[in-house]
Amino acid sequence: MKTIDELLSEGVAGKRVFVRADLNVPLDGTTITDDGRIRAVVPTVKALADAGARVIVASHLGRPKGAPDPAFSLAPAAARLGELLGADVSFAEDTVGPAAEAAVSGLADGRVAVIENLRFNAGETSKDDAERAAFADRLAGLADVYVGDGFGAVHRGHASVFDLPKRLPHYAGYLIATEVGVLKKLTDDVRRPYVVALGGAKVSDKLAVIDQLLGKADRLLIGGGMAYTFLKAKGYEVGISLLQEDQIPAVQEYIERAEKNGVELVLPVDVLVAPEFPDLKTKAPANPTTVAADAIPADQEGLDIGPETRKLYASKLADAATVFWNGPMGVFEHPDYAEGTKAVAQALVDAPGFTVVGGGDSAAAVRTLGFDENAFGHISTGGGASLEYLEGKTLPGLAALED
């Protein structure tokens, strides 16, 4: 795929450049609680603006139902982008209507505009090819060139991600080029030992990537809510912990295959339990109990890996030449259940090799828990996209950027 550096060498002064970013940031009302995805696109936007392009930034945010919804407006993200660029950024209150057309026509060379949430138009996510194509046609009318830089959305076959680049000269932005380069280090040119730590709520979300990793990773560490399906598959009592009973046969097969393939599959040896899920708003003390992983009381819920598991996982990461981590080890949003996730993050910081935090909640946890982002080899902006790439899937947004 062509990159933004090639576009810049061709000259962009006066050209309208459509940048498909990923500004899908978490909001508390209108307050952005994690601006990592906005900061990630700044190098691309700044390079284009500095070269004299008229930059149109577009993104989705949340899951509005194909119509305007103030709760999902990109206005806060546009304001934050302006702060990070140190320049005024205009904001259009629609996607392809009069406001967007006026904002784009009013752009001077080197200036930036953000258009409203793409998902406010039903054509963005439509499964109907004609409806999606019609929206892509209208978006194409706003620009001369397309730059894809929303890595967190490249696994979606949406109008602005898949259909639009086919209608304009297209290039990969700095973020996508970086993300793809990192993922190739996890698939094509892996330094060993290769250790993967997977957490998060549902094992079903990770089955396909586990299937791939059982033929590639040296060690696989399992935590988070998904761990309890693995423990149940081994015949352990898991109480009222998160459990996907329908996935137990698949998990049992993976446990057997890991042993056959010589992949070290590491499960928690102890967990923190409590009779109920913690209050994440008040952060009231939860007073958890630590129990062995094979001794979870029937009326208790596992909510984090325990202290012995933290030590075990740190030891399994200590000599890693390559690490990929996706998914927290527990309910890190509550201080009583953050230590497991914190321990894995610290183990990545201490690991001697190349470490990748695979986006999503893992990236949010790193920032929430106060880690220096520069202490990791790479923090991805796309959890779902990263996983699908590692699964070996073709990602629509990347395929569309290929010539």
mmCIF file of C-alpha atoms in Angstrom:
data_model
loop_
_atom_site.group_PDB
_atom_site.id
_atom_site.type_symbol
_atom_site.label_atom_id
_atom_site.label_comp_id
_atom_site.label_asym_id
_atom_site.label_seq_id
_atom_site.Cartn_x
_atom_site.Cartn_y
_atom_site.Cartn_z
ATOM 1 C CA MET A 1 0.000 0.000 0.000
ATOM 2 C CA LYS A 2 1.118 3.561 -0.630
ATOM 3 C CA THR A 3 1.997 5.593 2.434
ATOM 4 C CA ILE A 4 1.536 9.187 3.455
ATOM 5 C CA ASP A 5 5.211 9.846 2.812
ATOM 6 C CA GLU A 6 4.628 9.066 -0.867
ATOM 7 C CA LEU A 7 1.643 11.409 -0.872
ATOM 8 C CA LEU A 8 3.676 14.197 0.713
ATOM 9 C CA SER A 9 6.446 13.715 -1.832
ATOM 10 C CA GLU A 10 3.879 14.159 -4.606
ATOM 11 C CA GLY A 11 2.706 17.427 -3.043
ATOM 12 C CA VAL A 12 -0.571 18.132 -1.247
ATOM 13 C CA ALA A 13 -0.693 21.920 -1.054
ATOM 14 C CA GLY A 14 -4.228 23.066 -1.782
ATOM 15 C CA LYS A 15 -5.599 19.527 -2.026
ATOM 16 C CA ARG A 16 -8.571 18.393 0.034
ATOM 17 C CA VAL A 17 -7.367 15.354 1.977
ATOM 18 C CA PHE A 18 -9.933 13.156 3.707
ATOM 19 C CA VAL A 19 -8.396 11.494 6.778
ATOM 20 C CA ARG A 20 -10.399 8.571 8.124
ATOM 21 C CA ALA A 21 -9.270 8.679 11.749
ATOM 22 C CA ASP A 22 -10.405 6.802 14.829
ATOM 23 C CA LEU A 23 -11.623 9.398 17.305
ATOM 24 C CA ASN A 24 -13.831 6.855 19.081
ATOM 25 C CA VAL A 25 -12.812 7.998 22.546
ATOM 26 C CA PRO A 26 -14.559 7.270 25.857
ATOM 27 C CA LEU A 27 -16.693 10.144 27.134
ATOM 28 C CA ASP A 28 -18.109 11.079 30.518
ATOM 29 C CA GLY A 29 -20.790 13.420 29.268
ATOM 30 C CA THR A 30 -18.746 15.738 27.080
ATOM 31 C CA THR A 31 -15.469 15.076 28.915
ATOM 32 C CA ILE A 32 -12.944 12.815 27.182
ATOM 33 C CA THR A 33 -11.569 10.322 29.698
ATOM 34 C CA ASP A 34 -8.826 8.884 27.445
ATOM 35 C CA ASP A 35 -7.536 10.855 24.452
ATOM 36 C CA GLY A 36 -5.065 8.218 23.269
ATOM 37 C CA ARG A 37 -6.755 7.646 19.934
ATOM 38 C CA ILE A 38 -6.838 11.370 19.181
ATOM 39 C CA ARG A 39 -3.153 11.756 19.992
ATOM 40 C CA ALA A 40 -2.394 8.789 17.731
ATOM 41 C CA VAL A 41 -3.677 10.551 14.595
ATOM 42 C CA VAL A 42 -1.986 13.896 15.287
ATOM 43 C CA PRO A 43 1.264 13.071 13.399
ATOM 44 C CA THR A 44 -0.665 12.351 10.192
ATOM 45 C CA VAL A 45 -2.944 15.375 10.455
ATOM 46 C CA LYS A 46 -0.072 17.694 11.369
ATOM 47 C CA ALA A 47 2.141 16.476 8.517
ATOM 48 C CA LEU A 48 -0.623 17.081 5.990
ATOM 49 C CA ALA A 49 -1.535 20.489 7.382
ATOM 50 C CA ASP A 50 2.113 21.566 7.536
ATOM 51 C CA ALA A 51 2.423 20.595 3.861
ATOM 52 C CA GLY A 52 -0.475 22.873 2.947
ATOM 53 C CA ALA A 53 -3.278 20.328 2.592
ATOM 54 C CA ARG A 54 -6.863 21.167 3.422
ATOM 55 C CA VAL A 55 -7.521 18.380 5.900
ATOM 56 C CA ILE A 56 -10.962 16.861 6.511
ATOM 57 C CA VAL A 57 -10.940 14.519 9.527
ATOM 58 C CA ALA A 58 -13.754 11.993 9.874
ATOM 59 C CA SER A 59 -14.532 9.251 12.377
ATOM 60 C CA HIS A 60 -17.251 7.363 14.168
ATOM 61 C CA LEU A 61 -17.915 7.491 17.896
ATOM 62 C CA GLY A 62 -19.966 4.926 19.769
ATOM 63 C CA ARG A 63 -22.941 3.156 18.267
ATOM 64 C CA PRO A 64 -25.628 5.669 17.321
ATOM 65 C CA LYS A 65 -28.404 4.111 15.293
ATOM 66 C CA GLY A 66 -27.869 5.813 11.949
ATOM 67 C CA ALA A 67 -29.240 9.181 13.073
ATOM 68 C CA PRO A 68 -27.883 12.218 14.964
ATOM 69 C CA ASP A 69 -27.563 11.714 18.714
ATOM 70 C CA PRO A 70 -25.946 14.489 20.809
ATOM 71 C CA ALA A 71 -24.525 11.908 23.220
ATOM 72 C CA PHE A 72 -22.228 10.674 20.428
ATOM 73 C CA SER A 73 -21.174 13.988 18.918
ATOM 74 C CA LEU A 74 -17.560 14.357 17.800
ATOM 75 C CA ALA A 75 -17.490 17.983 18.987
ATOM 76 C CA PRO A 76 -15.398 17.197 22.112
ATOM 77 C CA ALA A 77 -12.940 15.187 20.002
ATOM 78 C CA ALA A 78 -12.645 18.023 17.476
ATOM 79 C CA ALA A 79 -11.891 20.475 20.273
ATOM 80 C CA ARG A 80 -9.237 18.173 21.740
ATOM 81 C CA LEU A 81 -7.641 17.657 18.320
ATOM 82 C CA GLY A 82 -7.337 21.426 18.000
ATOM 83 C CA GLU A 83 -5.638 21.622 21.387
ATOM 84 C CA LEU A 84 -3.148 18.911 20.446
ATOM 85 C CA LEU A 85 -2.410 20.547 17.088
ATOM 86 C CA GLY A 86 -2.151 23.984 18.649
ATOM 87 C CA ALA A 87 -4.421 25.333 15.923
ATOM 88 C CA ASP A 88 -8.062 26.135 15.323
ATOM 89 C CA VAL A 89 -10.050 23.156 14.048
ATOM 90 C CA SER A 90 -13.452 23.876 12.547
ATOM 91 C CA PHE A 91 -16.327 21.496 13.225
ATOM 92 C CA ALA A 92 -19.206 20.638 10.905
ATOM 93 C CA GLU A 93 -22.436 19.563 12.570
ATOM 94 C CA ASP A 94 -23.283 17.071 9.823
ATOM 95 C CA THR A 95 -21.433 14.528 7.676
ATOM 96 C CA VAL A 96 -22.251 15.282 4.049
ATOM 97 C CA GLY A 97 -24.807 18.059 4.362
ATOM 98 C CA PRO A 98 -24.615 21.862 4.148
ATOM 99 C CA ALA A 99 -22.463 22.251 7.268
ATOM 100 C CA ALA A 100 -19.840 19.790 6.033
ATOM 101 C CA GLU A 101 -19.813 21.319 2.561
ATOM 102 C CA ALA A 102 -19.420 24.807 4.022
ATOM 103 C CA ALA A 103 -16.652 23.721 6.397
ATOM 104 C CA VAL A 104 -14.701 22.085 3.580
ATOM 105 C CA SER A 105 -15.196 24.903 1.074
ATOM 106 C CA GLY A 106 -14.072 27.368 3.732
ATOM 107 C CA LEU A 107 -10.807 25.586 4.467
ATOM 108 C CA ALA A 108 -7.632 27.457 3.652
ATOM 109 C CA ASP A 109 -4.390 25.659 2.866
ATOM 110 C CA GLY A 110 -2.945 24.077 6.010
ATOM 111 C CA ARG A 111 -6.222 24.173 7.938
ATOM 112 C CA VAL A 112 -8.222 21.335 9.484
ATOM 113 C CA ALA A 113 -11.929 20.560 9.797
ATOM 114 C CA VAL A 114 -13.685 17.695 11.563
ATOM 115 C CA ILE A 115 -17.058 16.512 10.284
ATOM 116 C CA GLU A 116 -19.701 15.007 12.564
ATOM 117 C CA ASN A 117 -19.942 11.352 13.560
ATOM 118 C CA LEU A 118 -20.082 9.242 10.397
ATOM 119 C CA ARG A 119 -22.492 6.816 12.038
ATOM 120 C CA PHE A 120 -25.107 9.572 12.225
ATOM 121 C CA ASN A 121 -25.707 8.543 8.604
ATOM 122 C CA ALA A 122 -27.226 5.071 8.135
ATOM 123 C CA GLY A 123 -25.169 4.592 4.981
ATOM 124 C CA GLU A 124 -21.931 4.299 6.974
ATOM 125 C CA THR A 125 -22.696 0.913 8.498
ATOM 126 C CA SER A 126 -25.411 -0.335 6.133
ATOM 127 C CA LYS A 127 -25.282 -3.939 4.978
ATOM 128 C CA ASP A 128 -26.908 -2.777 1.739
ATOM 129 C CA ASP A 129 -24.109 -2.236 -0.780
ATOM 130 C CA ALA A 130 -26.045 0.419 -2.688
ATOM 131 C CA GLU A 131 -26.836 2.469 0.416
ATOM 132 C CA ARG A 132 -23.250 2.276 1.579
ATOM 133 C CA ALA A 133 -21.971 3.197 -1.880
ATOM 134 C CA ALA A 134 -24.266 6.218 -2.062
ATOM 135 C CA PHE A 135 -22.880 7.537 1.213
ATOM 136 C CA ALA A 136 -19.314 6.869 0.055
ATOM 137 C CA ASP A 137 -20.038 8.815 -3.154
ATOM 138 C CA ARG A 138 -21.145 11.840 -1.145
ATOM 139 C CA LEU A 139 -18.093 11.640 1.109
ATOM 140 C CA ALA A 140 -15.854 11.385 -1.956
ATOM 141 C CA GLY A 141 -17.326 14.653 -3.182
ATOM 142 C CA LEU A 142 -15.721 16.412 -0.229
ATOM 143 C CA ALA A 143 -12.149 15.446 -1.067
ATOM 144 C CA ASP A 144 -9.424 14.875 -3.640
ATOM 145 C CA VAL A 145 -7.375 12.301 -1.729
ATOM 146 C CA TYR A 146 -8.054 9.666 0.939
ATOM 147 C CA VAL A 147 -5.736 8.825 3.840
ATOM 148 C CA GLY A 148 -6.686 5.845 5.996
ATOM 149 C CA ASP A 149 -5.438 6.254 9.553
ATOM 150 C CA GLY A 150 -8.231 4.828 11.718
ATOM 151 C CA PHE A 151 -6.679 1.506 12.640
ATOM 152 C CA GLY A 152 -9.354 0.802 15.239
ATOM 153 C CA ALA A 153 -11.930 0.620 12.423
ATOM 154 C CA VAL A 154 -10.073 -1.262 9.669
ATOM 155 C CA HIS A 155 -11.787 -4.547 10.536
ATOM 156 C CA ARG A 156 -15.144 -2.963 9.625
ATOM 157 C CA GLY A 157 -16.431 -3.032 6.049
ATOM 158 C CA HIS A 158 -18.037 0.382 6.459
ATOM 159 C CA ALA A 159 -18.494 3.082 3.826
ATOM 160 C CA SER A 160 -15.717 5.397 5.011
ATOM 161 C CA VAL A 161 -13.319 2.505 5.641
ATOM 162 C CA PHE A 162 -13.900 0.175 2.689
ATOM 163 C CA ASP A 163 -15.953 1.884 -0.041
ATOM 164 C CA LEU A 164 -14.551 5.423 0.059
ATOM 165 C CA PRO A 165 -10.852 4.658 -0.622
ATOM 166 C CA LYS A 166 -11.882 2.915 -3.844
ATOM 167 C CA ARG A 167 -13.223 6.248 -5.092
ATOM 168 C CA LEU A 168 -10.141 8.400 -4.429
ATOM 169 C CA PRO A 169 -6.360 8.111 -4.636
ATOM 170 C CA HIS A 170 -5.611 6.413 -1.320
ATOM 171 C CA TYR A 171 -2.712 6.191 1.118
ATOM 172 C CA ALA A 172 -2.004 4.769 4.564
ATOM 173 C CA GLY A 173 -1.368 7.274 7.334
ATOM 174 C CA TYR A 174 1.454 7.031 9.850
ATOM 175 C CA LEU A 175 -0.638 5.232 12.460
ATOM 176 C CA ILE A 176 -1.811 2.448 10.172
ATOM 177 C CA ALA A 177 1.690 1.996 8.755
ATOM 178 C CA THR A 178 3.047 1.679 12.298
ATOM 179 C CA GLU A 179 0.300 -0.704 13.455
ATOM 180 C CA VAL A 180 0.753 -3.012 10.469
ATOM 181 C CA GLY A 181 4.516 -3.009 10.942
ATOM 182 C CA VAL A 182 4.092 -4.008 14.573
ATOM 183 C CA LEU A 183 1.614 -6.768 13.798
ATOM 184 C CA LYS A 184 3.986 -8.250 11.236
ATOM 185 C CA LYS A 185 6.495 -8.635 14.062
ATOM 186 C CA LEU A 186 3.876 -10.764 15.828
ATOM 187 C CA THR A 187 3.108 -12.929 12.816
ATOM 188 C CA ASP A 188 5.869 -13.005 10.198
ATOM 189 C CA ASP A 189 9.113 -12.266 12.025
ATOM 190 C CA VAL A 190 8.635 -13.368 15.640
ATOM 191 C CA ARG A 191 11.507 -13.338 18.114
ATOM 192 C CA ARG A 192 11.243 -16.056 20.769
ATOM 193 C CA PRO A 193 10.211 -16.813 23.425
ATOM 194 C CA TYR A 194 6.864 -15.438 22.204
ATOM 195 C CA VAL A 195 4.445 -14.965 25.102
ATOM 196 C CA VAL A 196 0.809 -13.936 24.758
ATOM 197 C CA ALA A 197 -1.330 -12.767 27.688
ATOM 198 C CA LEU A 198 -5.069 -12.781 27.067
ATOM 199 C CA GLY A 199 -7.766 -11.490 29.398
ATOM 200 C CA GLY A 200 -11.069 -9.711 29.167
ATOM 201 C CA ALA A 201 -14.580 -10.859 29.814
ATOM 202 C CA LYS A 202 -15.563 -13.473 27.237
ATOM 203 C CA VAL A 203 -13.571 -16.428 25.993
ATOM 204 C CA SER A 204 -15.772 -16.459 22.857
ATOM 205 C CA ASP A 205 -14.188 -13.142 21.813
ATOM 206 C CA LYS A 206 -10.746 -14.755 21.820
ATOM 207 C CA LEU A 207 -11.378 -18.286 20.503
ATOM 208 C CA ALA A 208 -10.235 -17.584 16.953
ATOM 209 C CA VAL A 209 -7.021 -15.883 18.022
ATOM 210 C CA ILE A 210 -6.268 -18.652 20.532
ATOM 211 C CA ASP A 211 -6.736 -21.137 17.713
ATOM 212 C CA GLN A 212 -4.039 -19.335 15.701
ATOM 213 C CA LEU A 213 -1.708 -18.770 18.636
ATOM 214 C CA LEU A 214 -1.626 -22.456 19.555
ATOM 215 C CA GLY A 215 0.494 -22.878 16.461
ATOM 216 C CA LYS A 216 2.676 -19.807 16.972
ATOM 217 C CA ALA A 217 3.121 -18.767 20.614
ATOM 218 C CA ASP A 218 5.459 -20.432 23.098
ATOM 219 C CA ARG A 219 3.372 -19.506 26.137
ATOM 220 C CA LEU A 220 -0.221 -18.434 26.555
ATOM 221 C CA LEU A 221 -1.292 -16.787 29.821
ATOM 222 C CA ILE A 222 -5.036 -16.627 30.504
ATOM 223 C CA GLY A 223 -6.728 -14.181 32.897
ATOM 224 C CA GLY A 224 -9.785 -12.008 33.246
ATOM 225 C CA GLY A 225 -13.352 -13.273 33.058
ATOM 226 C CA MET A 226 -12.441 -15.696 30.299
ATOM 227 C CA ALA A 227 -10.198 -17.640 32.707
ATOM 228 C CA TYR A 228 -13.190 -19.126 34.535
ATOM 229 C CA THR A 229 -14.360 -21.002 31.454
ATOM 230 C CA PHE A 230 -10.860 -22.523 31.245
ATOM 231 C CA LEU A 231 -10.940 -23.427 34.947
ATOM 232 C CA LYS A 232 -14.402 -24.973 34.551
ATOM 233 C CA ALA A 233 -13.101 -26.939 31.563
ATOM 234 C CA LYS A 234 -10.536 -28.466 33.908
ATOM 235 C CA GLY A 235 -13.328 -29.538 36.244
ATOM 236 C CA TYR A 236 -12.975 -26.786 38.841
ATOM 237 C CA GLU A 237 -15.827 -25.105 40.710
ATOM 238 C CA VAL A 238 -16.048 -21.461 39.586
ATOM 239 C CA GLY A 239 -18.973 -20.298 41.739
ATOM 240 C CA ILE A 240 -20.912 -17.400 40.220
ATOM 241 C CA SER A 241 -17.939 -16.241 38.149
ATOM 242 C CA LEU A 242 -18.405 -15.219 34.536
ATOM 243 C CA LEU A 243 -18.788 -18.459 32.617
ATOM 244 C CA GLN A 244 -19.574 -19.418 29.029
ATOM 245 C CA GLU A 245 -20.747 -23.004 29.384
ATOM 246 C CA ASP A 246 -21.253 -23.417 25.643
ATOM 247 C CA GLN A 247 -17.544 -22.739 25.058
ATOM 248 C CA ILE A 248 -16.276 -25.448 27.406
ATOM 249 C CA PRO A 249 -15.887 -28.139 24.697
ATOM 250 C CA ALA A 250 -13.818 -25.773 22.531
ATOM 251 C CA VAL A 251 -11.683 -24.755 25.503
ATOM 252 C CA GLN A 252 -11.075 -28.396 26.455
ATOM 253 C CA GLU A 253 -9.909 -29.061 22.888
ATOM 254 C CA TYR A 254 -7.544 -26.082 23.072
ATOM 255 C CA ILE A 255 -6.102 -27.282 26.384
ATOM 256 C CA GLU A 256 -5.384 -30.671 24.797
ATOM 257 C CA ARG A 257 -3.947 -29.120 21.641
ATOM 258 C CA ALA A 258 -1.676 -26.791 23.631
ATOM 259 C CA GLU A 259 -0.130 -29.799 25.358
ATOM 260 C CA LYS A 260 0.236 -31.642 22.047
ATOM 261 C CA ASN A 261 1.853 -28.632 20.360
ATOM 262 C CA GLY A 262 4.210 -27.891 23.238
ATOM 263 C CA VAL A 263 2.566 -24.542 23.979
ATOM 264 C CA GLU A 264 2.680 -23.725 27.676
ATOM 265 C CA LEU A 265 -0.900 -22.801 28.616
ATOM 266 C CA VAL A 266 -0.816 -21.033 31.985
ATOM 267 C CA LEU A 267 -3.981 -20.562 34.055
ATOM 268 C CA PRO A 268 -4.513 -18.758 37.378
ATOM 269 C CA VAL A 269 -3.460 -20.658 40.500
ATOM 270 C CA ASP A 270 -5.327 -18.281 42.822
ATOM 271 C CA VAL A 271 -8.020 -15.632 42.405
ATOM 272 C CA LEU A 272 -9.699 -12.792 44.270
ATOM 273 C CA VAL A 273 -13.355 -13.515 44.968
ATOM 274 C CA ALA A 274 -16.342 -11.688 46.443
ATOM 275 C CA PRO A 275 -20.074 -12.403 46.702
ATOM 276 C CA GLU A 276 -20.975 -9.619 44.266
ATOM 277 C CA PHE A 277 -19.601 -7.408 41.521
ATOM 278 C CA PRO A 278 -18.028 -4.163 42.835
ATOM 279 C CA ASP A 279 -19.603 -0.717 42.524
ATOM 280 C CA LEU A 280 -17.516 0.968 39.835
ATOM 281 C CA LYS A 281 -19.095 4.391 40.392
ATOM 282 C CA THR A 282 -18.484 4.841 44.107
ATOM 283 C CA LYS A 283 -15.413 2.536 44.192
ATOM 284 C CA ALA A 284 -16.604 1.453 47.640
ATOM 285 C CA PRO A 285 -14.264 -1.090 49.288
ATOM 286 C CA ALA A 286 -15.047 -4.588 48.041
ATOM 287 C CA ASN A 287 -13.099 -6.598 50.662
ATOM 288 C CA PRO A 288 -12.261 -9.555 48.425
ATOM 289 C CA THR A 289 -10.922 -12.901 49.604
ATOM 290 C CA THR A 290 -8.029 -14.768 47.988
ATOM 291 C CA VAL A 291 -8.652 -18.445 47.282
ATOM 292 C CA ALA A 292 -6.953 -21.172 45.266
ATOM 293 C CA ALA A 293 -8.177 -21.406 41.690
ATOM 294 C CA ASP A 294 -9.563 -24.881 42.381
ATOM 295 C CA ALA A 295 -11.360 -23.782 45.561
ATOM 296 C CA ILE A 296 -13.708 -20.964 44.518
ATOM 297 C CA PRO A 297 -16.767 -21.053 46.823
ATOM 298 C CA ALA A 298 -20.074 -21.760 45.082
ATOM 299 C CA ASP A 299 -21.511 -18.386 46.164
ATOM 300 C CA GLN A 300 -18.481 -16.274 45.188
ATOM 301 C CA GLU A 301 -17.383 -14.561 41.968
ATOM 302 C CA GLY A 302 -13.817 -14.428 40.689
ATOM 303 C CA LEU A 303 -12.847 -10.824 39.896
ATOM 304 C CA ASP A 304 -9.038 -10.747 39.576
ATOM 305 C CA ILE A 305 -6.024 -13.018 39.520
ATOM 306 C CA GLY A 306 -4.448 -13.545 42.927
ATOM 307 C CA PRO A 307 -0.975 -12.678 44.270
ATOM 308 C CA GLU A 308 0.582 -16.062 43.457
ATOM 309 C CA THR A 309 -0.741 -15.875 39.907
ATOM 310 C CA ARG A 310 0.695 -12.377 39.541
ATOM 311 C CA LYS A 311 4.121 -13.717 40.498
ATOM 312 C CA LEU A 312 3.695 -16.716 38.199
ATOM 313 C CA TYR A 313 2.690 -14.598 35.198
ATOM 314 C CA ALA A 314 5.525 -12.139 35.828
ATOM 315 C CA SER A 315 7.982 -15.055 35.811
ATOM 316 C CA LYS A 316 6.542 -16.355 32.534
ATOM 317 C CA LEU A 317 7.038 -12.916 30.954
ATOM 318 C CA ALA A 318 10.494 -12.261 32.388
ATOM 319 C CA ASP A 319 12.492 -13.791 29.507
ATOM 320 C CA ALA A 320 10.088 -12.976 26.677
ATOM 321 C CA ALA A 321 11.582 -11.664 23.453
ATOM 322 C CA THR A 322 8.099 -10.860 22.083
ATOM 323 C CA VAL A 323 4.941 -10.165 24.094
ATOM 324 C CA PHE A 324 1.380 -9.473 22.995
ATOM 325 C CA TRP A 325 -1.157 -8.584 25.694
ATOM 326 C CA ASN A 326 -4.869 -8.102 25.078
ATOM 327 C CA GLY A 327 -7.462 -7.892 27.849
ATOM 328 C CA PRO A 328 -7.256 -6.984 31.558
ATOM 329 C CA MET A 329 -6.700 -9.642 34.208
ATOM 330 C CA GLY A 330 -9.594 -8.458 36.368
ATOM 331 C CA VAL A 331 -12.005 -5.612 37.031
ATOM 332 C CA PHE A 332 -9.180 -3.072 36.900
ATOM 333 C CA GLU A 333 -11.601 -0.121 37.094
ATOM 334 C CA HIS A 334 -11.968 -0.871 40.837
ATOM 335 C CA PRO A 335 -8.832 -0.456 42.982
ATOM 336 C CA ASP A 336 -9.416 -3.718 44.864
ATOM 337 C CA TYR A 337 -9.240 -5.660 41.584
ATOM 338 C CA ALA A 338 -6.583 -3.712 39.692
ATOM 339 C CA GLU A 339 -3.480 -5.471 40.996
ATOM 340 C CA GLY A 340 -3.574 -8.357 38.528
ATOM 341 C CA THR A 341 -3.727 -6.087 35.507
ATOM 342 C CA LYS A 342 -1.119 -3.813 37.061
ATOM 343 C CA ALA A 343 1.218 -6.768 37.624
ATOM 344 C CA VAL A 344 0.987 -7.904 33.995
ATOM 345 C CA ALA A 345 1.553 -4.341 32.762
ATOM 346 C CA GLN A 346 4.624 -4.034 35.005
ATOM 347 C CA ALA A 347 5.912 -7.388 33.755
ATOM 348 C CA LEU A 348 5.697 -6.058 30.191
ATOM 349 C CA VAL A 349 7.629 -2.968 31.241
ATOM 350 C CA ASP A 350 10.312 -5.195 32.793
ATOM 351 C CA ALA A 351 10.422 -7.725 29.943
ATOM 352 C CA PRO A 352 13.584 -7.526 27.826
ATOM 353 C CA GLY A 353 11.886 -7.957 24.461
ATOM 354 C CA PHE A 354 9.408 -6.222 22.182
ATOM 355 C CA THR A 355 6.119 -5.624 24.023
ATOM 356 C CA VAL A 356 2.756 -4.850 22.447
ATOM 357 C CA VAL A 357 -0.355 -3.768 24.347
ATOM 358 C CA GLY A 358 -3.209 -4.831 22.088
ATOM 359 C CA GLY A 359 -5.557 -1.885 22.333
ATOM 360 C CA GLY A 360 -9.049 -1.777 23.840
ATOM 361 C CA ASP A 361 -9.344 -2.151 27.600
ATOM 362 C CA SER A 362 -5.669 -3.091 27.903
ATOM 363 C CA ALA A 363 -4.592 0.274 26.506
ATOM 364 C CA ALA A 364 -7.113 2.051 28.722
ATOM 365 C CA ALA A 365 -5.813 0.135 31.746
ATOM 366 C CA VAL A 366 -2.215 1.130 31.063
ATOM 367 C CA ARG A 367 -3.199 4.787 31.083
ATOM 368 C CA THR A 368 -5.665 4.513 33.966
ATOM 369 C CA LEU A 369 -3.114 2.765 36.147
ATOM 370 C CA GLY A 370 -0.513 5.459 35.509
ATOM 371 C CA PHE A 371 2.081 3.658 33.383
ATOM 372 C CA ASP A 372 4.408 5.574 31.079
ATOM 373 C CA GLU A 373 3.263 4.699 27.553
ATOM 374 C CA ASN A 374 6.861 4.952 26.334
ATOM 375 C CA ALA A 375 7.782 2.018 28.565
ATOM 376 C CA PHE A 376 6.033 -0.342 26.120
ATOM 377 C CA GLY A 377 7.167 -1.219 22.636
ATOM 378 C CA HIS A 378 3.790 -0.315 21.180
ATOM 379 C CA ILE A 379 0.280 0.429 22.423
ATOM 380 C CA SER A 380 -2.241 -0.397 19.721
ATOM 381 C CA THR A 381 -5.273 1.779 19.081
ATOM 382 C CA GLY A 382 -7.365 -1.147 17.849
ATOM 383 C CA GLY A 383 -8.098 -4.133 20.059
ATOM 384 C CA GLY A 384 -10.580 -5.797 17.700
ATOM 385 C CA ALA A 385 -8.493 -5.001 14.629
ATOM 386 C CA SER A 386 -5.339 -6.370 16.257
ATOM 387 C CA LEU A 387 -7.033 -9.621 17.213
ATOM 388 C CA GLU A 388 -8.542 -10.137 13.767
ATOM 389 C CA TYR A 389 -5.147 -9.490 12.146
ATOM 390 C CA LEU A 390 -3.569 -12.115 14.416
ATOM 391 C CA GLU A 391 -6.432 -14.482 13.540
ATOM 392 C CA GLY A 392 -5.287 -14.221 9.922
ATOM 393 C CA LYS A 393 -8.424 -12.471 8.702
ATOM 394 C CA THR A 394 -8.453 -10.020 5.800
ATOM 395 C CA LEU A 395 -9.250 -6.601 7.242
ATOM 396 C CA PRO A 396 -11.475 -4.591 4.848
ATOM 397 C CA GLY A 397 -9.873 -1.248 5.654
ATOM 398 C CA LEU A 398 -6.376 -2.546 4.909
ATOM 399 C CA ALA A 399 -7.466 -4.407 1.784
ATOM 400 C CA ALA A 400 -9.017 -1.197 0.452
ATOM 401 C CA LEU A 401 -5.699 0.634 0.828
ATOM 402 C CA GLU A 402 -3.835 -1.929 -1.243
ATOM 403 C CA ASP A 403 -3.261 -0.938 -4.856
#
